[in-house]
Short mmCIF file of C-alpha atoms (C1' of nucleotides) in Angstrom, two decimals:
data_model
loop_
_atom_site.label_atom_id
_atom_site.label_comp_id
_atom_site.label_asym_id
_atom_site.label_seq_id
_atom_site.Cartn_x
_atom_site.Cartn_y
_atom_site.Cartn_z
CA UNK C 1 -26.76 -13.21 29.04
CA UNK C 2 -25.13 -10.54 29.69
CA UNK C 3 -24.18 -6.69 28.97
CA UNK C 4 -25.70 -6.07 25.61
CA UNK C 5 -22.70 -4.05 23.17
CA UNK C 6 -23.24 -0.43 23.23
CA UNK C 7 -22.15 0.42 19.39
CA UNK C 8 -23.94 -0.84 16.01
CA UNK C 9 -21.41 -2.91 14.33
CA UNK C 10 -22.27 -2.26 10.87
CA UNK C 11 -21.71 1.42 12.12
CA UNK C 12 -17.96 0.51 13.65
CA UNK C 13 -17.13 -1.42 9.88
CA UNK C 14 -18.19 1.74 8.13
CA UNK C 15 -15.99 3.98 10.23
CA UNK C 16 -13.48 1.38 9.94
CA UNK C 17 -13.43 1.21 6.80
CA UNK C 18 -13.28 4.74 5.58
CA UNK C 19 -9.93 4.96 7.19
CA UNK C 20 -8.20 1.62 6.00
CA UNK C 21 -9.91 2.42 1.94
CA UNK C 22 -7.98 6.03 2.69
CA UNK C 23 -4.98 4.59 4.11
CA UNK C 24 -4.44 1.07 3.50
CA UNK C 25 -3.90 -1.14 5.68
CA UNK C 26 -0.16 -0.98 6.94
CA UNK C 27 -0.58 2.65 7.02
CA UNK C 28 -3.52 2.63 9.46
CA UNK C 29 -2.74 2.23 13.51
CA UNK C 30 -4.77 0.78 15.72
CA UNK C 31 -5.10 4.36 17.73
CA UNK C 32 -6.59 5.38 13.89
CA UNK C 33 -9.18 2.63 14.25
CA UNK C 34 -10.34 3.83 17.55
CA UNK C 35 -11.12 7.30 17.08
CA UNK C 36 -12.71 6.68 13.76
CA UNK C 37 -14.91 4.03 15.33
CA UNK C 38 -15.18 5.57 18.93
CA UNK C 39 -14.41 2.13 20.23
CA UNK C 40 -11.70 2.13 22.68
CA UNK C 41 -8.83 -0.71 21.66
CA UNK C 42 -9.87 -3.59 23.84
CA UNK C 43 -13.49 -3.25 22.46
CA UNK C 44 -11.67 -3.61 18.84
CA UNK C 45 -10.19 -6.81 20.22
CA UNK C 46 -13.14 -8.57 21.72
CA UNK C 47 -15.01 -7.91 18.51
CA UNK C 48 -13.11 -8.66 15.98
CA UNK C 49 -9.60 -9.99 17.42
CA UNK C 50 -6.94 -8.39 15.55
CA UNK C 51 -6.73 -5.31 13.12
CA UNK C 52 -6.65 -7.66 10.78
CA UNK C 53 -9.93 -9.07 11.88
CA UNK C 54 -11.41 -5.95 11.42
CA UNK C 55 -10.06 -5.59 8.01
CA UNK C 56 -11.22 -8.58 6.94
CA UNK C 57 -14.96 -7.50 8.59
CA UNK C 58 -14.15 -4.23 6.42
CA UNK C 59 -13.39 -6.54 3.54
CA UNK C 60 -16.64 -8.06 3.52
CA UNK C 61 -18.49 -4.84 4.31
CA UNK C 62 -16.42 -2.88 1.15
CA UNK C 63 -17.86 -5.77 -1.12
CA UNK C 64 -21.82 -6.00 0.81
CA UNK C 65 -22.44 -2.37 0.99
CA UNK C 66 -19.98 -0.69 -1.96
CA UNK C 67 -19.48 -3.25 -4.78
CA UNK C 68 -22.49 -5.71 -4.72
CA UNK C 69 -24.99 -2.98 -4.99
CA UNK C 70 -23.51 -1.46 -7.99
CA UNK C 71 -23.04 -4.38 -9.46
CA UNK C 72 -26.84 -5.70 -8.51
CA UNK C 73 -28.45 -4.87 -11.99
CA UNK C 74 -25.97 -6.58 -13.69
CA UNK C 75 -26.30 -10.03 -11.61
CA UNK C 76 -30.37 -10.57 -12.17
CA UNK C 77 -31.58 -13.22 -14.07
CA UNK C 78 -32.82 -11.11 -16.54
CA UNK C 79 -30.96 -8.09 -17.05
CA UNK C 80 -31.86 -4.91 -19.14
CA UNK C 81 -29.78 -3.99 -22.14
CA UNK C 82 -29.23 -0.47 -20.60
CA UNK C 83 -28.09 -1.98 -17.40
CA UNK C 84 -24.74 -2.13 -18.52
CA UNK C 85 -24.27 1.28 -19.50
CA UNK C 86 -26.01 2.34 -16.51
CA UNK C 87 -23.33 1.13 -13.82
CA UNK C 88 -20.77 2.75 -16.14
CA UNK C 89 -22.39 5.74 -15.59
CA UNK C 90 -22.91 5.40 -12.10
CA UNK C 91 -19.33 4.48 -11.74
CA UNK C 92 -18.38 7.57 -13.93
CA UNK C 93 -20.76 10.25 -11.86
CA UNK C 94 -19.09 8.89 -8.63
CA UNK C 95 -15.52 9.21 -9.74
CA UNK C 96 -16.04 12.50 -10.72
CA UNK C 97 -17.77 13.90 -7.34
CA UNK C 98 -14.61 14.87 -5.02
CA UNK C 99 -17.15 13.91 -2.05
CA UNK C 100 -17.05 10.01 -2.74
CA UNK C 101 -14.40 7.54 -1.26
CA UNK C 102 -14.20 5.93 -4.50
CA UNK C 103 -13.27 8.97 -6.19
CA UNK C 104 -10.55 9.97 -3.31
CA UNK C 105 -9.22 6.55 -2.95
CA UNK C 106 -10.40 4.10 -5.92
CA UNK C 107 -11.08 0.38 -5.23
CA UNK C 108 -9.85 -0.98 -1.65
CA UNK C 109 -9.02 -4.31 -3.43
CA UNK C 110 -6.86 -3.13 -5.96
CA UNK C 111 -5.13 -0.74 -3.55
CA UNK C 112 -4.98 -3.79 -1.07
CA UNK C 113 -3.63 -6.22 -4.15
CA UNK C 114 -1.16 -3.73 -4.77
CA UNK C 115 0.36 -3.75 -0.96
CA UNK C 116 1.66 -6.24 0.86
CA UNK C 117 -1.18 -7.63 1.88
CA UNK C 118 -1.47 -8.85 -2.01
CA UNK C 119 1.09 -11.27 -1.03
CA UNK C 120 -1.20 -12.76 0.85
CA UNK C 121 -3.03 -16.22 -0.26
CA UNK C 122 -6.31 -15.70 1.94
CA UNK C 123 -6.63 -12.08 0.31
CA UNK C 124 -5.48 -13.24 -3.13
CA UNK C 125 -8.71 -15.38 -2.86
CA UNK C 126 -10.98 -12.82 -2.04
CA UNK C 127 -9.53 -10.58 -4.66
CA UNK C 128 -9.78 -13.33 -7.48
CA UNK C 129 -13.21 -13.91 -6.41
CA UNK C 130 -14.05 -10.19 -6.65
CA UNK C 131 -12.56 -10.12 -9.88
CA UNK C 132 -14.62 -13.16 -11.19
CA UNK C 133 -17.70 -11.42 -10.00
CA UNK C 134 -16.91 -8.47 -11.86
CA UNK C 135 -15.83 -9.97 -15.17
CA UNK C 136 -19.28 -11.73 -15.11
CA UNK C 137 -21.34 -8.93 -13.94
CA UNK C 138 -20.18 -6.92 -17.13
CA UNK C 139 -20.32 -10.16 -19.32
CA UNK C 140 -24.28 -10.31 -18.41
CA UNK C 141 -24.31 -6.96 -19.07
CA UNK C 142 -22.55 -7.28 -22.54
CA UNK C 143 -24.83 -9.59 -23.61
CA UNK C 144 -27.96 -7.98 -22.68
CA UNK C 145 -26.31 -5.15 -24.97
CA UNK C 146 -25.11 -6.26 -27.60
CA UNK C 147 -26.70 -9.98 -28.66
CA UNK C 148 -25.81 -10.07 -31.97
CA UNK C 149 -22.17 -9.88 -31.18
CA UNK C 150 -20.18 -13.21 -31.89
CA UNK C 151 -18.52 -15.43 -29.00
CA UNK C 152 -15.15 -13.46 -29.81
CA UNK C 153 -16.25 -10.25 -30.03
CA UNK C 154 -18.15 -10.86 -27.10
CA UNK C 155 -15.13 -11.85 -24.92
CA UNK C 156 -13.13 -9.04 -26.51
CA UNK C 157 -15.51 -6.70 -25.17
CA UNK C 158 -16.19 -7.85 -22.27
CA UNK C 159 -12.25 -8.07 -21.39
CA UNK C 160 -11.79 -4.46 -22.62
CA UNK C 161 -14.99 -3.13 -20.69
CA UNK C 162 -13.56 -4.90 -17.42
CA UNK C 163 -9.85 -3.46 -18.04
CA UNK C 164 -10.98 -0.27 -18.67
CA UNK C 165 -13.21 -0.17 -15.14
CA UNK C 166 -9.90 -1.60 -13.74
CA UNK C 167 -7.85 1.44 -15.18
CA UNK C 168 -10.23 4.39 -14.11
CA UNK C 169 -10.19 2.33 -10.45
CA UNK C 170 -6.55 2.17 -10.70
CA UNK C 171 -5.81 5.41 -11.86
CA UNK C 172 -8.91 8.16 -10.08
CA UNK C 173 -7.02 9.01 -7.12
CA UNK C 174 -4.26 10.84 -9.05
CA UNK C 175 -6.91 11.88 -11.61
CA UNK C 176 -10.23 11.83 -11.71
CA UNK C 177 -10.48 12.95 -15.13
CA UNK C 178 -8.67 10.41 -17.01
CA UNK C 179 -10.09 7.74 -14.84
CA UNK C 180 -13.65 9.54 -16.12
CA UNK C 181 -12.36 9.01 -19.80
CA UNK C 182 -11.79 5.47 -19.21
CA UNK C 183 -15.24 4.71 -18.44
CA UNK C 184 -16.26 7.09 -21.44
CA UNK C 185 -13.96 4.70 -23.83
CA UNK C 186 -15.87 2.01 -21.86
CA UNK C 187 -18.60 3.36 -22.81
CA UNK C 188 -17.78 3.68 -26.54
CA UNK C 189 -16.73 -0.08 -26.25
CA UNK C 190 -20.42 -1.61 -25.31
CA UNK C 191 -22.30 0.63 -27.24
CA UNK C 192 -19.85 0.86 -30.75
CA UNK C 193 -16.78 -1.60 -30.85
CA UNK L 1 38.73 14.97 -0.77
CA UNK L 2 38.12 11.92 1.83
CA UNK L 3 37.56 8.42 1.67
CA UNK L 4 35.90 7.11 -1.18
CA UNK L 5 32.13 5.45 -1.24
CA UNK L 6 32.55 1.13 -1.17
CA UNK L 7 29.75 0.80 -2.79
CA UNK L 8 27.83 1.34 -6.39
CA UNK L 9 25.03 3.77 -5.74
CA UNK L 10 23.37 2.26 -9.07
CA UNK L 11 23.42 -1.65 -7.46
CA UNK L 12 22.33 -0.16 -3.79
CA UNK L 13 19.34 1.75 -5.51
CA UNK L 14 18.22 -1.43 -7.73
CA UNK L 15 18.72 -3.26 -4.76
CA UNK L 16 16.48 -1.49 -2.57
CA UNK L 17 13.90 -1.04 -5.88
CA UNK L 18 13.51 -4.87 -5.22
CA UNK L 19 12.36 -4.81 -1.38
CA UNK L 20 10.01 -1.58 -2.51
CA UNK L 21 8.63 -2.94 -5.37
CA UNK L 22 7.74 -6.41 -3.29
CA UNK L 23 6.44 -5.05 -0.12
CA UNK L 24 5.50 -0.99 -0.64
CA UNK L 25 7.18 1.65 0.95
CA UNK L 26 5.24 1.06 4.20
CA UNK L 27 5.47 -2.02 4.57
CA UNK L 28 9.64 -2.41 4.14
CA UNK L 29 11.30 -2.01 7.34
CA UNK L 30 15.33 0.22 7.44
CA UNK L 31 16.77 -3.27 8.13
CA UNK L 32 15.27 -4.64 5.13
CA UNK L 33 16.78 -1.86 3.28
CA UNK L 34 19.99 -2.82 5.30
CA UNK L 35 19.89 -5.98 4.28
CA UNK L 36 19.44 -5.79 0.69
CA UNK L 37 21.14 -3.55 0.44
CA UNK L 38 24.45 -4.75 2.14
CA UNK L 39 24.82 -1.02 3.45
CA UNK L 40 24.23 -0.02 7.23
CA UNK L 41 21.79 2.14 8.55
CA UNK L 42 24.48 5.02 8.77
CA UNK L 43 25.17 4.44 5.28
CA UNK L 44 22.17 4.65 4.23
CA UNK L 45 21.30 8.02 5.99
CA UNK L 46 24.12 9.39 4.95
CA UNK L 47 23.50 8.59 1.48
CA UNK L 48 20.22 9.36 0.69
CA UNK L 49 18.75 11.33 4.07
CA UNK L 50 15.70 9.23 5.00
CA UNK L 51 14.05 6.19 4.08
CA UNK L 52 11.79 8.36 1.81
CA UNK L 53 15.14 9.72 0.10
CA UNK L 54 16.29 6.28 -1.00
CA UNK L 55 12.55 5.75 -1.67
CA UNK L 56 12.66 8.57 -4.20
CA UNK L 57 16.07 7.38 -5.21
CA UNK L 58 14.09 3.93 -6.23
CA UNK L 59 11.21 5.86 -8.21
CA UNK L 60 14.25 7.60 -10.35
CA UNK L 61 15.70 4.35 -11.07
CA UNK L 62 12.22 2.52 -12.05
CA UNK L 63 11.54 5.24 -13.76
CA UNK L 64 15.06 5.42 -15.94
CA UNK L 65 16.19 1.56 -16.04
CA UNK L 66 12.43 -0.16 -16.11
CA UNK L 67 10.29 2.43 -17.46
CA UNK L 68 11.74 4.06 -20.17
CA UNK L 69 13.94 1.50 -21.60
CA UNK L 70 10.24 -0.69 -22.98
CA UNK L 71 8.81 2.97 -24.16
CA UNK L 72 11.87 4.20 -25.94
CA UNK L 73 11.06 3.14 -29.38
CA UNK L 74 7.56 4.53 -28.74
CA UNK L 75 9.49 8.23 -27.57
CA UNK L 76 12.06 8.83 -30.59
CA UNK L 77 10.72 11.19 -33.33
CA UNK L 78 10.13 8.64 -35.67
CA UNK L 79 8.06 5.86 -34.57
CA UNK L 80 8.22 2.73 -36.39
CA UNK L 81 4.70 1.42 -37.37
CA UNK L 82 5.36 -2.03 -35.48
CA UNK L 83 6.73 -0.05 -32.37
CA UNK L 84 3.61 -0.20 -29.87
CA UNK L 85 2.35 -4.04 -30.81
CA UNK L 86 5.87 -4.72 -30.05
CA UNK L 87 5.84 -2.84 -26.97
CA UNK L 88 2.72 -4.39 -25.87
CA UNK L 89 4.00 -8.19 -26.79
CA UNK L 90 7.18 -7.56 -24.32
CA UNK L 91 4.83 -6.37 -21.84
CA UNK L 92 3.02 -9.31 -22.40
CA UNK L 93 6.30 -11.29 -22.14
CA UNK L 94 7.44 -10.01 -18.82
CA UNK L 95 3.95 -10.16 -17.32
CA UNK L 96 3.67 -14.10 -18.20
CA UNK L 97 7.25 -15.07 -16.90
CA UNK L 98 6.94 -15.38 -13.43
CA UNK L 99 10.46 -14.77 -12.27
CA UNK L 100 10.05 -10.88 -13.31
CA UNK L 101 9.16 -8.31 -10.89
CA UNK L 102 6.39 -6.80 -12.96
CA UNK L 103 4.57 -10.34 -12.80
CA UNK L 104 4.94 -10.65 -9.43
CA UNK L 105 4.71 -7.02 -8.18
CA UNK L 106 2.76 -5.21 -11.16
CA UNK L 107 3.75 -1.46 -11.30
CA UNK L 108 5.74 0.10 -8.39
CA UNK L 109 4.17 3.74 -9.25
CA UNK L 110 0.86 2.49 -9.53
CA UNK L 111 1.12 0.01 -6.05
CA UNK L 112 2.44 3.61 -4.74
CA UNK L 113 -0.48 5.60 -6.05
CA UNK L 114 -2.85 3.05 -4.35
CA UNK L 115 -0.94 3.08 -0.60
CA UNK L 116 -0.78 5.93 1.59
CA UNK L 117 1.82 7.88 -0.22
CA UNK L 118 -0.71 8.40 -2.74
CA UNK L 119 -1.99 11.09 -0.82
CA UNK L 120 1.47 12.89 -0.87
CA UNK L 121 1.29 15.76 -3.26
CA UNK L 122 5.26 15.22 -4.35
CA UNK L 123 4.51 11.61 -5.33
CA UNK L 124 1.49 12.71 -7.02
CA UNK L 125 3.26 14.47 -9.29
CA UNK L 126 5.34 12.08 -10.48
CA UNK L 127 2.79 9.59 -11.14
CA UNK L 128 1.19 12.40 -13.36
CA UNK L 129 3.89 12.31 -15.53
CA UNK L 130 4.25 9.28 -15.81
CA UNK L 131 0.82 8.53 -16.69
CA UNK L 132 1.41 11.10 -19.27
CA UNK L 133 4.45 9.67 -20.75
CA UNK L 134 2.98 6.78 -21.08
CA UNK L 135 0.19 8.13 -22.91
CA UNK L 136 1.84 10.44 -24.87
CA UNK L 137 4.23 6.97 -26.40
CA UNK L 138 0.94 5.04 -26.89
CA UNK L 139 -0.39 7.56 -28.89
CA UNK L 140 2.74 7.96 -30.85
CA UNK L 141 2.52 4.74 -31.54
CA UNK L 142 -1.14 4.32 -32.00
CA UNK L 143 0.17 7.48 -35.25
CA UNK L 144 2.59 5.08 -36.63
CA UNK L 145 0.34 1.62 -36.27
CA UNK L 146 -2.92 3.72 -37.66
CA UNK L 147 -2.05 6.26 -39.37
CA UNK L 148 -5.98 6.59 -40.93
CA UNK L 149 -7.86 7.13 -38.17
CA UNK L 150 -9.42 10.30 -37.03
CA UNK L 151 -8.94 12.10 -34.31
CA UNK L 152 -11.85 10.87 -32.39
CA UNK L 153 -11.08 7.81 -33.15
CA UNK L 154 -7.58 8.17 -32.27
CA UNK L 155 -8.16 9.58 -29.03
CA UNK L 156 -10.45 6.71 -28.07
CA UNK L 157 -7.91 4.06 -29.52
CA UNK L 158 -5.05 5.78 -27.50
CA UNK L 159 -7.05 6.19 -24.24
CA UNK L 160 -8.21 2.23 -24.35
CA UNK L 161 -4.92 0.81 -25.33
CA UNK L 162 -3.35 2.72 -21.93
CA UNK L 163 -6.26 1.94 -20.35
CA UNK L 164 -5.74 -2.01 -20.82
CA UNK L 165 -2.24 -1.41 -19.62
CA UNK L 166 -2.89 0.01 -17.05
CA UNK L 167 -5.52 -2.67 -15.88
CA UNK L 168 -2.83 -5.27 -16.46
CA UNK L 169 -0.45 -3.84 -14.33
CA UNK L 170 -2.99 -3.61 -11.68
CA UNK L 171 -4.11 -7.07 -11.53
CA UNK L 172 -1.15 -8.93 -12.42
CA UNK L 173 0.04 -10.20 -8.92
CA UNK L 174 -3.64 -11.69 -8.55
CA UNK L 175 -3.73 -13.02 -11.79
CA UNK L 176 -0.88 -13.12 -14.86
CA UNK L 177 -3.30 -15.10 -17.25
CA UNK L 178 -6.20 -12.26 -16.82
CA UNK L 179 -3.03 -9.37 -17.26
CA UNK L 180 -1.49 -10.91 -20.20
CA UNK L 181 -5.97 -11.02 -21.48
CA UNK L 182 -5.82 -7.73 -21.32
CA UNK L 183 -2.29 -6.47 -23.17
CA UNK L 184 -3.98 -9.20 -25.72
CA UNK L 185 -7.25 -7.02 -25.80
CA UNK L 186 -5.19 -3.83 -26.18
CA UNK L 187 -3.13 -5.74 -29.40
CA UNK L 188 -6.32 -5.94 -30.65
CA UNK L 189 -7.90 -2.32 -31.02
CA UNK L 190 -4.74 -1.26 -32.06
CA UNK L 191 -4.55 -3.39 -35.04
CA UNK L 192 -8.40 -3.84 -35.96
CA UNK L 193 -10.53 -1.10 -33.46
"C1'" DT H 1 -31.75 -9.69 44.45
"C1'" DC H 2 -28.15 -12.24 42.94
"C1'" DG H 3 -24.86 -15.14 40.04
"C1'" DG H 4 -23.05 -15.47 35.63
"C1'" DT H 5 -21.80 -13.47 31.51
"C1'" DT H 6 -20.61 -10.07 28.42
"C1'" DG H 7 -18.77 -5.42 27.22
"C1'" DT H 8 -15.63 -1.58 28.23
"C1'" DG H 9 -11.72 1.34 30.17
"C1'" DT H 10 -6.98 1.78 31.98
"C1'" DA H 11 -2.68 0.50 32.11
"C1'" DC H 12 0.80 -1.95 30.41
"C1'" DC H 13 3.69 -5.35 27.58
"C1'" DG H 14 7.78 -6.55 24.65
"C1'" DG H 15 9.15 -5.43 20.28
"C1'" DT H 16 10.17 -2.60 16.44
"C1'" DC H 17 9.88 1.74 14.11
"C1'" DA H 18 12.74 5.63 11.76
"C1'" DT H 19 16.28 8.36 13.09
"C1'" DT H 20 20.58 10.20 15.33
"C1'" DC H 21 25.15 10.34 17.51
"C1'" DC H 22 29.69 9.59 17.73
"C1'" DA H 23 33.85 7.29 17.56
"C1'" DG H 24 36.82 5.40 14.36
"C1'" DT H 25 38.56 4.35 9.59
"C1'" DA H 26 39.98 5.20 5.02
"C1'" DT H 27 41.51 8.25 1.40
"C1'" DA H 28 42.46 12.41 -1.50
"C1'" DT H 29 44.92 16.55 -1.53
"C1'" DA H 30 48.61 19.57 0.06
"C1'" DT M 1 53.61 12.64 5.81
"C1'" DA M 2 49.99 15.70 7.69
"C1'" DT M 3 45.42 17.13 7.55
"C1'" DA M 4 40.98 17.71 6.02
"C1'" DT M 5 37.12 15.29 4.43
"C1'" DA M 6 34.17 11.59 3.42
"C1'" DC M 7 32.48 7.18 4.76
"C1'" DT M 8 31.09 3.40 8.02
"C1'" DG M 9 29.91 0.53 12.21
"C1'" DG M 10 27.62 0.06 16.46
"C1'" DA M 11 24.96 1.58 19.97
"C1'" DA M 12 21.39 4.26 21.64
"C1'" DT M 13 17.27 7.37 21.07
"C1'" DG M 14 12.23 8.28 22.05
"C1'" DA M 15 8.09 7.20 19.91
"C1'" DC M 16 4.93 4.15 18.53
"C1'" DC M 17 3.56 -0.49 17.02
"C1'" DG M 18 -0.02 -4.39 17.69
"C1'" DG M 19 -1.67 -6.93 21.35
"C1'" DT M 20 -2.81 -8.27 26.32
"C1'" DA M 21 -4.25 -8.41 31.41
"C1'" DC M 22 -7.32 -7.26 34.55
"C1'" DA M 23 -10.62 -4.80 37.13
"C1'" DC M 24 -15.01 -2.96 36.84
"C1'" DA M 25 -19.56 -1.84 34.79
"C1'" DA M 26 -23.75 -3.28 32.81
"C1'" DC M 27 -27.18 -6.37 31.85
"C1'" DC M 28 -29.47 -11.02 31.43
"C1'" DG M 29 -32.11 -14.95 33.45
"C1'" DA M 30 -33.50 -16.91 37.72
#
DNA sequence: TCGGTTGTGTACCGGTCATTCCAGTATATA
DNA sequence: TATATACTGGAATGACCGGTACACAACCGA
């Protein structure tokens, strides 16, 4: 069947992506892709078509292999009262270590909604969706926290908690430490207000 | 002293804010500029020295005609006590009418912070202060609106109000209904939290 | 060993990028 | 009116953009 490919493609994403998350994507050239992946330009093309093919592989590996496993003890059946406060500070500890790509560059979706690409209707899906994911990750983990609170205190909280990841996400690359005080007023929101 | 300029600078510069604010600075092309503008390319150069001057031209201008026009009543030296809910409620305003920029675009220093130009050390520093203006007016008003509260508690108010604003800015091209949630969740920890 | 199939490297494509040059035009001062 | 100065239009610049064509290399099943 064949020459088998000589590259691990989960390997290729990850390079991939660490340039288009720094970047973005109308910033990022083709001859960027290659030497981040090692994969000369017609390899790139075979695989995955376009550079936006490989974005959108990128896409899917930024949410597989950076959000869903953050967001994993939040989106159990049964999740822990402490699970909440835990991703916050995960999230936190990240942002503040100058070594993470979330901490350099915040959240590739929000950077991506912000370009032109966030004109985009097949994008604008995936971003909505990611959204909706998040809101209900941290509205599990607001009730496994804080049961006693009332339907509208629950959604109050659970709106504030999500804009306040949304902020630090927004805000870390100019400054890491307001975008840890966010999640600390985050914090203050689950476990207080 | 020569022939005099046939155009406005103000209109060229508002002009041009448009095609920024929609697209990002990488993304917009010199004929774009061109033709919003109405100006040609020589025109342009001449003017304002690169694409990145007239882009620097455009972050004055958001900065004097969009920016600090909604925080002035938050900046004078005496803040009336209704001044921030009624900053927050025009936010709110612009956010849900569709034909405004800052529905459809969110913020232009914040879409700029997420690109590639968020790596640029000049631009950096003038989304600092900004993000500090902005805080420093929210917590002037938070002072007027809450007069009582204690410094902790003041701080934390203050630092989840611009929080929620900023989170609203962010996702407001994806979705106005979840921005205009969270200038609603901001009305309310300034008034009750 | 051999045909068929898949992966990779080199070279190239037309188009567009930001920028520059220069000739020519308009105007303010002298 | 003369001249210096500022502004503008059009054409051209080299570099680079994303994408493609094609030959060859490697590997599979037979």
């Amino acid at each position: 069947m064949g020459r088998s490919r000589l590259f691990d493609e989960a390997d290729v994403v990850r390079s991939a992506r660490q340039v288009f998350w720094d970047r973005g994507y109308e910033a990022t050239a083709v001859p960027d892709l290659e030497a981040a992946t090692g994969l000369n330009r017609s390899s790139i093309y075979h695989h995955f078509d376009s550079k936006r093919g490989l974005f959108d592989a990128v896409v899917d590996s930024y949410l597989d292999d950076v959000v869903r496993p953050r967001l994993a003890p939040l989106m159990s059946p049964r999740v822990e009262p402490g699970a909440l406060e835990g991703y916050l500070l995960g999230l936190q500890r990240a942002m503040l270590d100058e070594s993470t790509a979330l901490s350099t560059n915040g959240c590739l979706l929000l950077n991506a909604n912000g370009s032109a690409l966030g004109h985009e209707a097949a994008l604008q899906t995936v971003i909505s969706r990611y959204c909706a994911d998040l809101r209900a990750a941290i509205a599990s983990g607001v009730t496994a926290a804080r049961p006693e609170l009332d339907s509208a205190a629950h959604e109050t909280t659970v709106t504030t908690c999500t804009g306040l990841i949304f902020a630090a996400m927004a805000i870390v690359r100019n400054d890491r430490l307001a975008a840890a005080g966010m999640i600390d007023a985050a914090l203050g929101v689950v476990s207080r207000g």
